[in-house]
Amino acid sequence: KAGVTQTPRYLIKTRGQQVTLSCSPISGHRSVSWYQQTPGQGLQFLFEYFSETQRNKGNFPGRFSGRQFSNSRSEMNVSTLELGDSALYLCASSSGQGIYEQYFGPGTRLTVT
Amino acid sequence: AQTVTQSQPEMSVQEAETVTLSCTYDTSESDYYLFWYKQPPSRQMILVIRQEAYKQQNATENRFSVNFQKAAKSFSLKISDSQLGDAAMYFCAYRQGAQKLVFGQGTRLTINP
């Protein structure tokens, strides 16, 4: 099976712009979770989608949003970018049931200047 | 809220020796899952091992094994015959049912040749 893929892998944006990140889960997986990783804050949970519905949500401002499509692919959008949004954004997929173990993609490195 | 604590920010071990990484967690639930993830310099998060709380037997995956002490809420990872490729950041994680995955702060493991 192909693993979790994330596009793009690297991104440079300017403050105030918006950005959309994409995640394709492992075939058959219905759950996609998003995480932000920074040196200062570590791994922080953004949200999880299961069968096109947001199932869990972290403590991030409304500038961070996501969605999931019927094929389980997910997108994450960040509007009005701030310097502090510079981070590695990780996507993880799981079956969404049973043991719930998550498999991670390679991440998208976002730099905001 | 569930929390996961890794009290060792950094550890080092000589190649071929054994090292144990500590993890404790706080929960009032009786049914949950515990995981260890490895994040090498490539930043790709890799699932190392998982443990179901209802299982008394400690999980083992080749050179990796856990010591799961449910009453003490402790979940340590033992790496035997350490190899240079084991050098990475290791994260302990907890999940209860369909709730979000909760990560510890991580332990940076260095392997000395």
Short mmCIF file of N, CA, C and O in Angstrom, two decimals, chain A residues 9 31 33 35 37 43 45 48 55-59 88 90 94 98-106 109, chain B residues 33 35 37 39 42-47 50 52 54 89 91 95-105:
data_model
loop_
_atom_site.label_atom_id
_atom_site.label_comp_id
_atom_site.label_asym_id
_atom_site.label_seq_id
_atom_site.Cartn_x
_atom_site.Cartn_y
_atom_site.Cartn_z
N ARG A 9 5.65 19.78 -0.27
CA ARG A 9 6.57 19.42 0.81
C ARG A 9 7.16 20.67 1.47
O ARG A 9 7.44 20.67 2.66
N SER A 31 -9.89 8.21 8.29
CA SER A 31 -9.60 9.28 9.24
C SER A 31 -8.31 9.99 8.87
O SER A 31 -7.30 9.34 8.54
N SER A 33 -5.84 13.16 10.43
CA SER A 33 -5.56 14.13 11.49
C SER A 33 -4.45 15.05 11.06
O SER A 33 -3.55 14.65 10.31
N TYR A 35 -1.46 17.92 12.46
CA TYR A 35 -0.67 18.37 13.59
C TYR A 35 0.27 19.48 13.14
O TYR A 35 0.74 19.49 12.01
N GLN A 37 3.92 21.10 14.20
CA GLN A 37 5.11 20.84 15.01
C GLN A 37 6.08 22.01 14.91
O GLN A 37 6.50 22.40 13.82
N LEU A 43 4.54 19.02 19.35
CA LEU A 43 3.46 18.54 18.48
C LEU A 43 2.12 18.98 19.02
O LEU A 43 1.75 18.63 20.13
N PHE A 45 -2.04 19.16 18.22
CA PHE A 45 -3.13 18.63 17.42
C PHE A 45 -4.00 19.76 16.89
O PHE A 45 -4.42 20.64 17.65
N GLU A 48 -9.16 16.50 13.45
CA GLU A 48 -9.27 15.19 12.83
C GLU A 48 -10.58 15.12 12.07
O GLU A 48 -11.62 15.58 12.55
N ARG A 55 -14.17 15.28 13.65
CA ARG A 55 -14.46 14.47 14.82
C ARG A 55 -13.81 15.03 16.08
O ARG A 55 -14.34 14.89 17.17
N ASN A 56 -12.64 15.58 15.94
CA ASN A 56 -11.94 16.18 17.06
C ASN A 56 -11.31 17.49 16.63
O ASN A 56 -10.97 17.65 15.46
N LYS A 57 -11.14 18.38 17.59
CA LYS A 57 -10.59 19.69 17.26
C LYS A 57 -9.64 20.12 18.37
O LYS A 57 -9.94 19.95 19.55
N GLY A 58 -8.51 20.70 17.98
CA GLY A 58 -7.56 21.23 18.95
C GLY A 58 -7.86 22.68 19.26
O GLY A 58 -8.89 23.22 18.87
N ASN A 59 -6.93 23.32 19.97
CA ASN A 59 -7.12 24.70 20.40
C ASN A 59 -6.38 25.68 19.51
O ASN A 59 -5.43 26.33 19.93
N LEU A 88 6.28 22.75 10.81
CA LEU A 88 6.10 21.53 10.03
C LEU A 88 4.68 21.07 10.28
O LEU A 88 4.28 20.89 11.43
N LEU A 90 2.07 18.15 9.90
CA LEU A 90 2.03 16.71 9.69
C LEU A 90 0.59 16.24 9.56
O LEU A 90 -0.29 16.68 10.29
N SER A 94 -5.60 7.06 9.63
CA SER A 94 -5.88 5.80 10.31
C SER A 94 -7.20 5.27 9.79
O SER A 94 -7.94 5.98 9.10
N GLY A 98 -11.31 0.81 15.67
CA GLY A 98 -10.45 -0.22 16.23
C GLY A 98 -9.29 0.34 17.03
O GLY A 98 -9.48 1.09 17.96
N ILE A 99 -8.09 0.00 16.65
CA ILE A 99 -6.91 0.40 17.41
C ILE A 99 -6.54 1.86 17.18
O ILE A 99 -5.89 2.49 17.99
N TYR A 100 -6.99 2.43 16.10
CA TYR A 100 -6.77 3.86 15.81
C TYR A 100 -5.30 4.23 15.64
O TYR A 100 -4.94 5.38 15.84
N GLU A 101 -4.44 3.29 15.31
CA GLU A 101 -3.05 3.70 15.14
C GLU A 101 -2.92 4.56 13.90
O GLU A 101 -3.56 4.31 12.88
N GLN A 102 -2.11 5.58 14.03
CA GLN A 102 -1.98 6.57 12.97
C GLN A 102 -0.66 6.42 12.23
O GLN A 102 0.37 6.15 12.83
N TYR A 103 -0.73 6.64 10.93
CA TYR A 103 0.44 6.61 10.07
C TYR A 103 0.64 8.00 9.48
O TYR A 103 -0.30 8.58 8.95
N PHE A 104 1.86 8.48 9.60
CA PHE A 104 2.13 9.87 9.26
C PHE A 104 2.71 10.04 7.86
O PHE A 104 3.43 9.17 7.35
N GLY A 105 2.41 11.19 7.28
CA GLY A 105 3.03 11.60 6.05
C GLY A 105 4.36 12.28 6.32
O GLY A 105 4.74 12.47 7.48
N PRO A 106 5.07 12.68 5.28
CA PRO A 106 6.40 13.30 5.44
C PRO A 106 6.34 14.74 5.93
O PRO A 106 7.36 15.29 6.34
N ARG A 109 6.65 21.63 5.16
CA ARG A 109 7.39 22.66 5.90
C ARG A 109 6.93 24.02 5.39
O ARG A 109 7.18 24.37 4.24
N TYR B 33 -5.16 3.09 24.24
CA TYR B 33 -4.02 2.59 23.49
C TYR B 33 -2.82 3.50 23.74
O TYR B 33 -2.96 4.71 23.90
N PHE B 35 1.26 4.32 22.31
CA PHE B 35 2.13 4.17 21.15
C PHE B 35 3.49 4.82 21.43
O PHE B 35 3.60 5.76 22.21
N TYR B 37 6.34 6.54 18.89
CA TYR B 37 6.68 6.97 17.55
C TYR B 37 8.14 7.43 17.53
O TYR B 37 8.64 7.98 18.51
N GLN B 39 10.87 9.83 15.30
CA GLN B 39 11.01 10.86 14.28
C GLN B 39 12.49 11.10 14.03
O GLN B 39 13.14 11.84 14.76
N SER B 42 14.93 13.05 9.19
CA SER B 42 14.10 13.28 8.00
C SER B 42 12.73 13.84 8.35
O SER B 42 12.00 14.31 7.47
N ARG B 43 12.36 13.78 9.63
CA ARG B 43 11.10 14.31 10.17
C ARG B 43 9.89 13.41 9.89
O ARG B 43 8.79 13.75 10.29
N GLN B 44 10.10 12.31 9.21
CA GLN B 44 8.99 11.37 8.98
C GLN B 44 8.70 10.63 10.27
O GLN B 44 9.55 9.92 10.80
N MET B 45 7.51 10.76 10.77
CA MET B 45 7.10 10.11 12.01
C MET B 45 6.78 8.65 11.72
O MET B 45 5.95 8.35 10.85
N ILE B 46 7.43 7.75 12.46
CA ILE B 46 7.27 6.33 12.21
C ILE B 46 6.74 5.64 13.46
O ILE B 46 7.26 5.83 14.56
N LEU B 47 5.70 4.83 13.28
CA LEU B 47 5.15 4.07 14.40
C LEU B 47 6.11 2.94 14.76
O LEU B 47 6.46 2.13 13.91
N ARG B 50 2.98 -0.47 19.57
CA ARG B 50 1.72 -0.07 20.21
C ARG B 50 1.37 -1.08 21.30
O ARG B 50 1.81 -2.23 21.27
N GLU B 52 -2.15 -2.22 23.66
CA GLU B 52 -3.54 -2.07 24.07
C GLU B 52 -3.62 -2.22 25.58
O GLU B 52 -3.04 -3.15 26.14
N TYR B 54 -5.84 -3.23 27.54
CA TYR B 54 -6.50 -4.42 28.08
C TYR B 54 -5.59 -5.65 28.03
O TYR B 54 -5.90 -6.69 28.61
N MET B 89 14.18 11.41 17.50
CA MET B 89 13.31 11.90 18.55
C MET B 89 12.24 10.83 18.74
O MET B 89 11.67 10.35 17.77
N PHE B 91 8.62 9.82 20.57
CA PHE B 91 7.43 10.36 21.19
C PHE B 91 6.55 9.23 21.71
O PHE B 91 6.26 8.27 21.00
N ARG B 95 -4.06 7.33 23.27
CA ARG B 95 -5.35 7.59 22.63
C ARG B 95 -6.41 6.73 23.30
O ARG B 95 -6.22 5.54 23.50
N GLN B 96 -7.54 7.35 23.60
CA GLN B 96 -8.67 6.65 24.18
C GLN B 96 -9.80 6.68 23.18
O GLN B 96 -10.34 7.76 22.89
N GLY B 97 -10.12 5.54 22.62
CA GLY B 97 -11.21 5.44 21.67
C GLY B 97 -11.01 6.35 20.49
O GLY B 97 -9.94 6.42 19.90
N ALA B 98 -12.05 7.09 20.14
CA ALA B 98 -12.01 7.99 18.98
C ALA B 98 -11.53 9.39 19.36
O ALA B 98 -11.63 10.31 18.56
N GLN B 99 -10.99 9.54 20.57
CA GLN B 99 -10.46 10.84 20.97
C GLN B 99 -9.14 11.12 20.26
O GLN B 99 -8.56 10.24 19.63
N LYS B 100 -8.69 12.34 20.39
CA LYS B 100 -7.45 12.72 19.71
C LYS B 100 -6.25 12.00 20.32
O LYS B 100 -6.26 11.60 21.48
N LEU B 101 -5.22 11.87 19.51
CA LEU B 101 -3.95 11.28 19.96
C LEU B 101 -3.20 12.36 20.75
O LEU B 101 -3.01 13.47 20.27
N VAL B 102 -2.77 12.02 21.95
CA VAL B 102 -2.05 12.97 22.81
C VAL B 102 -0.59 12.55 22.89
O VAL B 102 -0.28 11.42 23.27
N PHE B 103 0.30 13.48 22.56
CA PHE B 103 1.74 13.18 22.53
C PHE B 103 2.45 13.75 23.75
O PHE B 103 2.07 14.77 24.31
N GLY B 104 3.54 13.08 24.11
CA GLY B 104 4.46 13.63 25.09
C GLY B 104 5.39 14.63 24.40
O GLY B 104 5.30 14.85 23.18
N GLN B 105 6.31 15.19 25.18
CA GLN B 105 7.19 16.25 24.65
C GLN B 105 8.33 15.70 23.82
O GLN B 105 9.01 16.44 23.11
#
